[in-house]
Amino acid sequence: MAQQIFQNYPPPLSEQQQVYLSTYVKNWTIQHGLTVRPSAAQVSEEVNPNAVLATNAPVSLFPSPFPRKLFKQAQSLQTVYNELYAAIASNETFLESVMKELIDVDDFLSNLWKIHLDVKAEGYTHEHALGLFRSDFMLDAATDTVKQVEFNTISSSFGGLSSLVTQLHTELASFPAPATSLAYPPHPLFKTSGRPNHPPPNEAVPTLARGLASAHKAYGPAKSSPALPLCVLFLVQPSERNIFDQLALSSRMHTSHNVATFRLPTTSVLEQTTIGTSSPSRPLIYHPPSAPGTAYEVTTVYFRALYAPSEYTSPTFWQARHHLERSAAIKCPSILLHLSGSKKIQQVLTSTEPDHLGSFLPNASAATLDSLRSTFAPQYALDSEGLALATNPDTAAHHVLKPQREGGGNNIYRDNIPPFLASMPEKDYKQYILMELIHPPASAHNTVLRSDGEVVSGDVISELGTFGTCLWKTPRPHDADAPKQGEAPSTPEILHNEEGGYLLRTKASGSDEGGVATGFSSLDSVLLYDDEHLH
Ligand code: ADP
Ligand code: MG
């Protein structure tokens, strides 16, 4: 039945209507900052020597249908997922047991783990960790369920821009009558129970900013003496194109929370920050290049960078990561939380023997745990069962092979899996997990305004992300009240746990990967449908 919804949507546009709508969207994006910096390939340095230009983020002209029931389920699980990942990041013994094999064969993970061990040996000086999370799902048409694609614990992006897409689509779906049809031709999905139907409000920006503000507040007064003013640092890539997404959060920190924020490029960490010596707790001191002679104490470092090996182009970047980790600033994420988001951890969570979900979430009801588990697609390590599925072309055709990496473009799909595995030594197999493919509705369509201004229509598939934030305290291994070897692991003391806001990314159905930043996909919002729309 649900397939029918997708078949008849969106309403067709005449050529003139499409020109009207795409022009409206093009102008709206610039008017409201639904924008990205152009790539050098798109606009050469010669044409844009002062890097002043921005262009629209790729955006769908229509919101995409999504079943209300499953949208609500995904939202309702966010705080549960937040707590689950807080518990994992607080359980060093579990993380070590899962990551151990990978640490042996993967330099990136091994370097991260080594930093954690070094700082642990020196003694962590604080107990807080902050997660700004995004849980990504796809609709599985065959089972009418939402399945999790992955859970992001570092650099969960697009909260800022996706809120704007919701605002854009809401405006278009709510044009004053009779002009509604100027933007969107009439369609049953634009009405629910006789009232206008538009995307649900998107609280991503206030939610993510409240998460950062909760860490800022939990840090307490300055540790340096004399006391310095406090700030939050956004750790960013030096030539970030998705900057306006990040600025939506920093503006919100200034205007709604009265918290100073600064952007610190990964290339400047060691130049612009120091560890204060006036206190044994190692306060992180930021020296803004824009105001020489002034200094701030950093309460929170928000990582929008340093999640991929390609960013660590010299040992300096590892020194920078170590320097930040050993400081007193609250990290979003800490190294342990970064590692908790590994694909390997997500695969291990799907196993029922032992029942990790039950032990990490001792207070969750059986119904909540069932709901959480229903969002898992089957995943395997490449040992007996997984290896058999991955090497047989008939079964590989239903799977995706994932390495322990973030940021898109790393996966191997379907019939490429057996030859890919055949080309490497077996000892490297542990770097990968195998996941069953999720099958979103096959007949969805949409039209996208790309960043180069092209308007493209076609079959699409969508991925829903739900945002959440969580702040917790974990007794540190060196604390007197921390568990000793052989004792039950620490459980986090949750200080803040919120769900809020969503992202829909819609990509051409022919393309396996959906990285908006890399250009194959668009930002979108959801048009929720109910059972009434199915008749
Ligand atoms: P990354 O950390 O690179 O974002 P993901 O697990 O999100 O890794 O995979 C990247 C993309 O691959 C996803 O956005 C999605 O389009 C596709 N993908 C991943 N897992 C699946 C799956 N099980 N079924 C279908 N598509 C998938
Ligand atoms: Mg992803």
Coordinates of C-alpha atoms and ligand atoms in Angstrom, one line a residue:
M1 CA 0.0 0.0 0.0
A2 CA 2.7 2.4 1.0
Q3 CA 4.3 2.0 -2.4
Q4 CA 1.2 3.8 -3.9
I5 CA 2.0 6.9 -1.9
F6 CA 5.4 7.1 -3.4
Q7 CA 4.2 6.3 -7.0
N8 CA 1.9 9.3 -7.1
Y9 CA 4.1 11.9 -5.4
P10 CA 5.2 14.6 -6.0
P11 CA 2.5 16.1 -8.2
P12 CA 3.8 16.7 -11.7
L13 CA 4.9 20.2 -12.6
S14 CA 4.6 21.9 -16.0
E15 CA 7.8 23.4 -17.3
Q16 CA 6.7 26.9 -16.2
Q17 CA 5.8 25.6 -12.7
Q18 CA 9.1 24.0 -12.3
V19 CA 10.9 27.2 -13.4
Y20 CA 8.8 29.2 -10.9
L21 CA 9.5 26.7 -8.0
S22 CA 13.2 26.2 -8.6
T23 CA 13.7 30.0 -8.9
Y24 CA 11.8 30.5 -5.7
V25 CA 14.0 27.9 -4.0
K26 CA 17.2 29.2 -5.4
N27 CA 16.5 32.7 -4.1
W28 CA 15.2 31.5 -0.8
T29 CA 18.4 29.6 0.0
I30 CA 20.6 32.7 -0.4
Q31 CA 18.1 34.8 1.4
H32 CA 18.2 32.5 4.5
G33 CA 21.7 31.0 4.4
L34 CA 20.7 27.5 3.2
T35 CA 24.1 27.7 1.6
V36 CA 27.6 26.1 1.2
R37 CA 30.9 27.5 -0.1
P38 CA 31.4 26.5 -3.7
S39 CA 34.1 23.9 -4.5
A40 CA 37.3 25.1 -6.3
A41 CA 36.1 23.0 -9.2
Q42 CA 32.8 24.9 -9.3
V43 CA 34.3 28.4 -8.9
S44 CA 38.0 28.8 -9.5
E45 CA 40.2 30.8 -7.2
E46 CA 40.8 33.2 -10.0
V47 CA 37.1 34.1 -10.2
N48 CA 36.7 34.1 -6.4
P49 CA 40.1 35.3 -5.0
N50 CA 38.7 36.4 -1.7
A51 CA 36.4 33.4 -1.2
V52 CA 33.4 35.6 -0.8
L53 CA 31.0 33.5 -2.8
A54 CA 28.4 31.0 -1.5
T55 CA 25.9 28.9 -3.4
N56 CA 22.7 27.0 -2.5
A57 CA 23.1 23.7 -0.7
P58 CA 21.6 20.9 -2.8
V59 CA 18.0 20.8 -1.9
S60 CA 14.9 18.9 -2.9
L61 CA 12.0 21.0 -4.3
F62 CA 9.4 18.9 -2.5
P63 CA 9.5 17.3 1.0
S64 CA 9.6 13.5 0.8
P65 CA 6.8 11.3 2.2
F66 CA 7.6 9.4 5.4
P67 CA 5.2 7.3 7.5
R68 CA 4.3 9.3 10.7
K69 CA 4.3 6.1 12.9
L70 CA 7.9 5.2 12.0
F71 CA 9.1 8.8 12.2
K72 CA 7.7 9.0 15.7
Q73 CA 9.3 5.6 16.6
A74 CA 12.7 6.9 15.4
Q75 CA 12.3 10.1 17.4
S76 CA 11.1 8.2 20.5
L77 CA 14.2 6.0 20.4
Q78 CA 16.7 8.8 20.3
T79 CA 17.0 9.4 24.1
V80 CA 17.4 5.6 24.5
Y81 CA 20.1 5.5 21.9
N82 CA 21.7 8.5 23.6
E83 CA 21.8 6.6 26.9
L84 CA 23.1 3.4 25.2
Y85 CA 26.1 5.2 23.7
A86 CA 26.8 7.1 26.9
A87 CA 26.9 3.6 28.6
I88 CA 29.2 2.2 26.0
A89 CA 31.6 5.2 26.1
S90 CA 31.7 4.8 29.9
N91 CA 32.6 1.1 29.7
E92 CA 36.3 1.0 28.9
T93 CA 36.5 -2.8 29.4
F94 CA 33.8 -3.5 26.9
L95 CA 35.3 -1.1 24.3
E96 CA 38.7 -2.6 24.8
S97 CA 37.4 -6.1 24.3
V98 CA 35.6 -5.2 21.1
M99 CA 38.3 -2.9 19.7
K100 CA 41.3 -5.0 20.6
E101 CA 41.5 -7.0 17.4
L102 CA 41.0 -3.8 15.3
I103 CA 43.6 -1.9 17.2
D104 CA 46.2 -4.5 16.1
V105 CA 45.5 -4.0 12.4
D106 CA 44.2 -0.4 12.1
D107 CA 46.7 2.5 12.6
F108 CA 44.0 5.1 13.0
L109 CA 42.1 3.3 15.7
S110 CA 45.3 2.3 17.3
N111 CA 46.5 5.9 17.5
L112 CA 43.2 7.0 19.0
W113 CA 43.4 4.2 21.6
K114 CA 47.0 5.0 22.5
I115 CA 46.0 8.6 23.2
H116 CA 43.3 7.4 25.5
L117 CA 45.8 5.1 27.3
D118 CA 48.4 7.9 27.6
V119 CA 45.8 10.3 29.1
K120 CA 44.5 7.6 31.4
A121 CA 48.0 6.9 32.7
E122 CA 48.5 10.6 33.3
G123 CA 45.1 10.8 34.9
Y124 CA 42.0 12.3 33.3
T125 CA 41.2 15.5 35.1
H126 CA 37.5 15.6 34.5
E127 CA 34.5 13.2 34.3
H128 CA 32.2 14.8 31.8
A129 CA 31.6 13.8 28.2
L130 CA 29.2 15.3 25.7
G131 CA 27.5 13.6 22.7
L132 CA 25.8 15.5 19.9
F133 CA 24.4 12.5 18.1
R134 CA 22.6 11.7 14.9
S135 CA 21.0 8.3 14.4
D136 CA 20.5 7.5 10.7
F137 CA 17.7 5.3 9.4
M138 CA 16.2 4.1 6.2
L139 CA 12.7 2.9 5.6
D140 CA 12.6 -0.8 4.8
A141 CA 9.7 -1.2 2.4
A142 CA 9.5 -5.0 2.6
T143 CA 9.0 -5.1 6.4
D144 CA 7.5 -1.6 6.8
T145 CA 10.0 -0.8 9.6
V146 CA 12.8 1.8 10.0
K147 CA 16.2 0.3 10.1
Q148 CA 19.3 2.1 11.5
V149 CA 22.0 2.7 8.9
E150 CA 24.5 4.0 11.5
F151 CA 24.8 6.0 14.7
N152 CA 27.1 9.0 14.6
T153 CA 29.1 10.0 17.7
I154 CA 31.4 12.6 16.1
S155 CA 30.7 15.6 13.8
S156 CA 27.0 14.8 13.3
S157 CA 26.3 17.5 10.7
F158 CA 23.4 19.2 9.0
G159 CA 21.3 20.2 12.0
G160 CA 21.6 23.9 10.9
L161 CA 20.9 23.4 7.2
S162 CA 18.2 20.8 7.7
S163 CA 16.2 23.2 9.9
L164 CA 16.2 25.7 7.1
V165 CA 15.0 23.1 4.6
T166 CA 12.1 22.3 6.9
Q167 CA 11.3 26.1 7.0
L168 CA 11.5 26.3 3.2
H169 CA 9.2 23.3 2.5
T170 CA 6.8 24.5 5.2
E171 CA 6.6 27.9 3.5
L172 CA 6.0 26.4 0.1
A173 CA 3.3 24.0 1.4
S174 CA 1.6 26.9 3.2
F175 CA 1.3 29.5 0.5
P176 CA -1.7 31.6 1.0
A177 CA -4.7 30.1 -0.9
P178 CA -5.3 30.1 -3.8
A179 CA -1.6 30.7 -4.5
T180 CA -0.7 27.3 -2.9
S181 CA -0.9 25.8 -6.3
L182 CA 1.7 28.3 -7.6
A183 CA 4.3 26.5 -5.5
Y184 CA 3.0 23.0 -5.0
P185 CA 0.1 21.7 -7.2
P186 CA -2.7 20.1 -5.2
H187 CA -2.0 16.6 -3.8
P188 CA -3.7 14.6 -1.1
L189 CA -0.5 14.5 0.9
F190 CA -0.6 18.2 1.4
K191 CA -3.7 17.7 3.6
T192 CA -4.1 15.7 6.7
S193 CA -7.6 15.3 8.4
G194 CA -8.7 18.2 6.2
R195 CA -6.0 20.6 7.4
P196 CA -2.8 21.6 5.6
N197 CA 0.0 19.1 6.0
H198 CA 3.5 20.4 6.0
P199 CA 6.8 19.1 7.5
P200 CA 6.9 18.8 11.3
P201 CA 8.9 21.5 13.1
N202 CA 12.6 20.9 13.2
E203 CA 14.2 21.6 16.5
A204 CA 17.8 20.6 15.6
V205 CA 19.4 24.0 16.2
P206 CA 18.0 24.7 19.6
T207 CA 18.5 21.1 20.7
L208 CA 22.1 20.9 19.6
A209 CA 22.9 24.3 21.1
R210 CA 21.2 23.3 24.4
G211 CA 23.5 20.2 24.4
L212 CA 26.6 22.4 24.0
A213 CA 25.3 24.9 26.6
S214 CA 24.7 22.1 29.1
A215 CA 28.3 21.1 28.9
H216 CA 29.5 24.7 29.1
K217 CA 27.5 25.1 32.3
A218 CA 28.5 21.7 33.8
Y219 CA 32.2 22.7 33.4
G220 CA 31.7 25.2 36.2
P221 CA 33.8 28.2 37.0
A222 CA 37.2 28.9 35.4
K223 CA 40.0 26.7 36.8
S224 CA 42.8 29.0 35.9
S225 CA 43.9 31.8 38.2
P226 CA 43.3 34.6 37.8
A227 CA 40.1 33.4 36.3
L228 CA 39.7 33.8 32.5
P229 CA 36.4 34.3 30.6
L230 CA 35.0 31.0 29.4
C231 CA 34.3 29.9 25.8
V232 CA 33.3 27.0 23.6
L233 CA 35.6 26.0 20.7
F234 CA 34.3 24.6 17.4
L235 CA 37.2 22.5 16.0
V236 CA 36.9 22.7 12.2
Q237 CA 38.5 21.7 9.0
P238 CA 40.7 24.4 7.5
S239 CA 38.7 24.7 4.3
E240 CA 35.2 23.7 5.4
R241 CA 32.6 24.3 2.8
N242 CA 29.7 23.4 5.0
I243 CA 30.4 26.3 7.3
F244 CA 26.9 27.8 7.3
D245 CA 25.6 24.7 8.9
Q246 CA 28.1 25.2 11.8
L247 CA 27.4 28.9 12.1
A248 CA 23.7 28.2 12.7
L249 CA 24.8 26.6 16.0
S250 CA 27.5 29.1 17.0
S251 CA 25.0 32.0 16.4
R252 CA 22.5 30.2 18.6
M253 CA 25.1 29.9 21.3
H254 CA 25.7 33.6 21.3
T255 CA 22.1 34.8 21.0
S256 CA 20.2 32.2 23.2
H257 CA 22.9 31.1 25.7
N258 CA 25.2 34.1 25.9
V259 CA 28.2 31.8 25.4
A260 CA 31.2 32.9 23.4
T261 CA 32.3 30.5 20.7
F262 CA 35.3 30.5 18.4
R263 CA 36.3 28.5 15.3
L264 CA 39.6 26.7 15.7
P265 CA 41.0 25.1 12.5
T266 CA 42.7 21.8 13.1
T267 CA 45.9 23.3 11.7
S268 CA 46.0 25.9 14.5
V269 CA 45.3 23.8 17.6
L270 CA 48.9 23.8 18.9
E271 CA 49.5 27.5 18.1
Q272 CA 46.3 29.0 19.5
T273 CA 45.7 26.8 22.6
T274 CA 47.8 26.0 25.6
I275 CA 47.4 24.0 28.8
G276 CA 47.3 26.5 31.7
T277 CA 49.9 25.8 34.3
S278 CA 48.2 27.7 37.1
S279 CA 46.0 24.7 37.9
P280 CA 46.8 21.0 38.1
S281 CA 43.5 20.3 36.3
R282 CA 45.0 21.3 32.9
P283 CA 42.6 24.0 31.8
L284 CA 42.6 24.5 28.0
I285 CA 43.4 28.2 27.2
Y286 CA 42.5 29.7 23.9
H287 CA 44.4 32.7 22.5
P288 CA 42.2 34.3 19.8
P289 CA 44.5 35.5 17.0
S290 CA 41.9 38.3 16.4
A291 CA 42.5 39.7 19.9
P292 CA 46.2 39.3 20.8
G293 CA 46.9 39.5 24.5
T294 CA 43.4 38.2 25.5
A295 CA 42.8 34.6 26.6
Y296 CA 39.8 32.4 27.3
E297 CA 39.4 29.2 29.2
V298 CA 37.7 26.5 27.0
T299 CA 34.8 24.6 28.7
T300 CA 33.9 22.5 25.7
V301 CA 35.6 21.4 22.4
Y302 CA 33.0 20.5 19.7
F303 CA 34.6 18.4 17.0
R304 CA 33.5 19.1 13.5
A305 CA 36.8 17.6 12.3
L306 CA 39.4 15.0 13.0
Y307 CA 37.1 12.0 12.4
A308 CA 38.8 10.7 9.3
P309 CA 42.4 9.4 8.9
S310 CA 42.9 11.7 5.9
E311 CA 42.7 14.7 8.2
Y312 CA 45.8 13.6 10.1
T313 CA 48.3 14.5 7.4
S314 CA 51.3 14.8 9.8
P315 CA 52.1 13.8 13.4
T316 CA 51.2 17.4 14.5
F317 CA 47.5 16.5 14.1
W318 CA 47.9 13.5 16.5
Q319 CA 49.7 15.8 18.9
A320 CA 46.8 18.2 18.7
R321 CA 44.3 15.4 19.4
H322 CA 46.4 14.3 22.4
H323 CA 46.7 17.9 23.6
L324 CA 42.9 18.4 23.5
E325 CA 42.1 15.0 25.1
R326 CA 44.4 15.6 28.1
S327 CA 43.0 19.1 28.8
A328 CA 40.2 19.8 31.2
A329 CA 37.8 20.9 28.5
I330 CA 34.7 18.7 28.0
K331 CA 35.1 16.9 24.6
C332 CA 32.3 16.4 22.2
P333 CA 33.3 13.6 21.7
S334 CA 35.9 12.2 24.0
I335 CA 38.2 9.5 22.4
L336 CA 36.2 6.8 24.0
L337 CA 32.9 8.2 22.6
H338 CA 34.4 8.6 19.2
L339 CA 35.5 4.9 19.3
S340 CA 32.0 3.9 20.5
G341 CA 30.6 5.1 17.2
S342 CA 32.7 2.5 15.3
K343 CA 30.8 0.3 12.8
K344 CA 32.3 -2.7 14.7
I345 CA 30.5 -1.6 17.9
Q346 CA 27.3 -1.3 16.0
Q347 CA 27.7 -4.8 14.7
V348 CA 28.4 -6.2 18.1
L349 CA 25.3 -4.6 19.5
T350 CA 23.1 -6.5 17.1
S351 CA 24.1 -9.8 18.7
T352 CA 21.7 -11.3 21.3
E353 CA 24.3 -13.6 22.9
P354 CA 25.3 -11.9 25.1
D355 CA 22.4 -9.4 25.3
H356 CA 24.4 -6.1 25.3
L357 CA 21.3 -3.9 25.1
G358 CA 19.9 -5.4 28.2
S359 CA 23.1 -4.9 30.2
F360 CA 23.8 -1.3 28.9
L361 CA 20.2 -0.2 29.5
P362 CA 19.2 -2.0 32.7
N363 CA 16.3 0.4 33.3
A364 CA 14.7 0.2 29.9
S365 CA 11.4 -1.7 29.6
A366 CA 11.2 -4.9 27.5
A367 CA 9.0 -3.0 25.0
T368 CA 11.7 -0.2 24.6
L369 CA 14.4 -2.8 24.1
D370 CA 12.2 -4.6 21.5
S371 CA 11.6 -1.3 19.7
L372 CA 15.3 -0.5 19.7
R373 CA 16.2 -4.0 18.4
S374 CA 13.6 -3.8 15.7
T375 CA 15.7 -1.0 14.2
F376 CA 18.7 -3.2 13.7
A377 CA 19.4 -4.7 10.3
P378 CA 21.4 -8.0 10.5
Q379 CA 25.2 -7.4 10.8
Y380 CA 28.1 -9.8 10.9
A381 CA 31.8 -10.0 11.6
L382 CA 33.7 -11.6 8.8
D383 CA 34.1 -14.9 10.7
S384 CA 32.2 -18.1 9.9
E385 CA 28.7 -17.0 9.0
G386 CA 29.5 -13.5 7.9
L387 CA 32.4 -14.7 5.8
A388 CA 30.2 -17.3 4.0
L389 CA 27.6 -14.6 3.2
A390 CA 30.3 -12.2 2.0
T391 CA 32.2 -14.5 -0.3
N392 CA 29.2 -16.2 -2.0
P393 CA 28.1 -13.9 -4.8
D394 CA 24.4 -14.9 -4.4
T395 CA 24.3 -13.7 -0.7
A396 CA 26.8 -10.9 -1.1
A397 CA 24.3 -9.3 -3.5
H398 CA 22.1 -8.5 -0.5
H399 CA 24.9 -6.9 1.6
V400 CA 27.2 -4.0 2.1
L401 CA 30.7 -4.3 3.5
K402 CA 31.8 -1.4 5.8
P403 CA 35.2 -0.5 7.1
Q404 CA 35.7 1.4 10.4
R405 CA 35.5 4.8 8.8
E406 CA 33.2 7.8 8.8
G407 CA 32.2 10.4 6.3
G408 CA 30.9 8.5 3.3
G409 CA 32.5 6.9 0.2
N410 CA 34.1 4.0 2.1
N411 CA 31.7 1.1 1.6
I412 CA 31.8 -1.9 -0.8
Y413 CA 28.5 -3.1 -2.2
R414 CA 26.9 -6.3 -3.4
D415 CA 28.8 -8.2 -6.1
N416 CA 31.9 -6.0 -5.6
I417 CA 32.3 -7.6 -2.1
P418 CA 33.7 -11.1 -3.1
P419 CA 36.5 -9.9 -5.4
F420 CA 37.3 -7.1 -2.9
L421 CA 37.8 -9.7 -0.2
A422 CA 39.7 -12.0 -2.5
S423 CA 42.2 -9.2 -3.1
M424 CA 43.4 -8.8 0.5
P425 CA 45.0 -11.0 3.1
E426 CA 42.5 -12.7 5.4
K427 CA 44.1 -11.1 8.5
D428 CA 42.6 -7.7 7.2
Y429 CA 39.1 -9.0 7.2
K430 CA 38.6 -7.9 10.8
Q431 CA 38.6 -4.3 9.7
Y432 CA 35.2 -4.8 8.1
I433 CA 31.7 -5.7 9.1
L434 CA 29.0 -7.0 6.8
M435 CA 25.5 -5.5 6.9
E436 CA 22.3 -6.6 5.2
L437 CA 21.0 -4.0 2.7
I438 CA 18.0 -2.0 3.7
H439 CA 15.4 -1.6 0.9
P440 CA 13.7 1.7 0.9
P441 CA 10.6 2.2 -1.3
A442 CA 11.5 1.7 -4.9
S443 CA 9.1 4.1 -6.5
A444 CA 9.9 7.4 -4.8
H445 CA 10.6 10.5 -6.9
N446 CA 11.7 14.0 -6.3
T447 CA 13.4 16.9 -8.0
V448 CA 16.6 18.4 -6.7
L449 CA 18.2 21.8 -7.1
R450 CA 21.9 21.0 -7.2
S451 CA 24.6 23.3 -6.0
D452 CA 25.6 24.1 -9.6
G453 CA 22.0 25.3 -10.3
E454 CA 21.0 22.2 -12.3
V455 CA 17.5 21.0 -11.6
V456 CA 17.4 17.2 -11.8
S457 CA 14.4 14.8 -11.4
G458 CA 14.4 11.1 -10.8
D459 CA 13.9 8.1 -8.6
V460 CA 15.2 8.7 -5.1
I461 CA 15.8 7.1 -1.8
S462 CA 15.9 8.9 1.5
E463 CA 17.8 8.5 4.8
L464 CA 16.3 10.0 8.0
G465 CA 18.6 11.3 10.7
T466 CA 17.3 12.1 14.2
F467 CA 19.4 14.3 16.4
G468 CA 19.9 14.0 20.1
T469 CA 22.3 15.3 22.8
C470 CA 23.6 13.7 26.0
L471 CA 25.9 14.9 28.8
W472 CA 27.1 12.5 31.4
K473 CA 29.7 11.9 34.1
T474 CA 31.7 8.7 34.3
P475 CA 33.8 7.9 37.3
R476 CA 37.3 7.8 36.0
P477 CA 39.6 4.8 36.3
H478 CA 41.8 6.7 38.8
D479 CA 39.0 7.9 41.0
A480 CA 38.6 6.4 44.4
D481 CA 35.0 5.5 43.6
A482 CA 35.7 4.0 40.2
P483 CA 35.3 0.2 39.9
K484 CA 38.4 -1.9 40.4
Q485 CA 39.5 -4.6 38.1
G486 CA 37.0 -7.4 38.1
E487 CA 34.2 -5.2 39.4
A488 CA 31.1 -4.2 37.5
P489 CA 31.8 -1.5 35.0
S490 CA 30.9 2.1 35.7
T491 CA 27.5 3.4 34.6
P492 CA 27.3 6.9 33.5
E493 CA 25.4 9.5 35.5
I494 CA 23.3 11.2 32.9
L495 CA 23.0 14.9 33.4
H496 CA 21.2 15.9 30.2
N497 CA 19.4 13.7 27.6
E498 CA 17.4 15.2 24.8
E499 CA 15.9 14.4 21.4
G500 CA 15.2 17.1 18.9
G501 CA 15.4 17.8 15.2
Y502 CA 15.9 15.7 12.1
L503 CA 17.6 15.6 8.8
L504 CA 16.4 13.9 5.6
R505 CA 18.9 13.3 2.9
T506 CA 17.6 12.2 -0.5
K507 CA 19.8 10.8 -3.2
A508 CA 19.3 9.4 -6.6
S509 CA 18.4 5.8 -6.2
G510 CA 21.1 4.6 -8.5
S511 CA 23.9 5.9 -6.2
D512 CA 24.9 3.7 -3.3
E513 CA 26.4 6.5 -1.2
G514 CA 24.6 9.6 0.0
G515 CA 27.1 12.2 1.0
V516 CA 25.6 15.6 0.6
A517 CA 29.0 17.2 1.1
T518 CA 30.4 15.1 -1.7
G519 CA 27.6 16.1 -4.0
F520 CA 25.5 13.1 -4.8
S521 CA 22.6 13.9 -2.6
S522 CA 20.2 16.6 -1.4
L523 CA 18.9 18.0 1.8
D524 CA 15.2 17.4 2.3
S525 CA 12.5 17.3 4.9
V526 CA 9.6 14.9 5.7
L527 CA 6.0 15.1 4.7
L528 CA 4.4 12.7 7.2
Y529 CA 1.6 10.4 6.1
D530 CA -0.9 8.5 8.1
D531 CA -3.0 5.4 7.4
E532 CA -5.7 7.8 6.1
H533 CA -3.5 8.6 3.1
L534 CA -3.2 5.0 2.1
H535 CA -6.9 4.6 1.1
Ligands
ADP1 P1 29.5 6.6 6.7 O1 30.1 6.7 8.1 O2 30.5 6.6 5.7 O3 28.4 7.7 6.6 P2 27.3 4.7 6.5 O4 27.1 3.5 7.3 O5 26.3 5.8 6.8 O6 28.8 5.2 6.7 O7 27.2 4.4 5.0 C1 27.2 5.4 4.0 C2 26.0 5.3 3.1 O8 25.8 4.0 2.5 C3 24.7 5.5 3.8 O9 24.4 6.9 3.9 C4 23.7 4.8 2.9 O10 23.3 5.5 1.8 C5 24.5 3.6 2.4 N1 24.2 2.4 3.3 C6 24.9 2.1 4.4 N2 24.4 1.0 5.0 C7 23.4 0.6 4.2 C8 22.5 -0.5 4.3 N3 22.5 -1.4 5.2 N4 21.5 -0.6 3.3 C9 21.4 0.3 2.3 N5 22.3 1.4 2.2 C10 23.3 1.5 3.2
MG2 MG 26.5 7.8 7.3

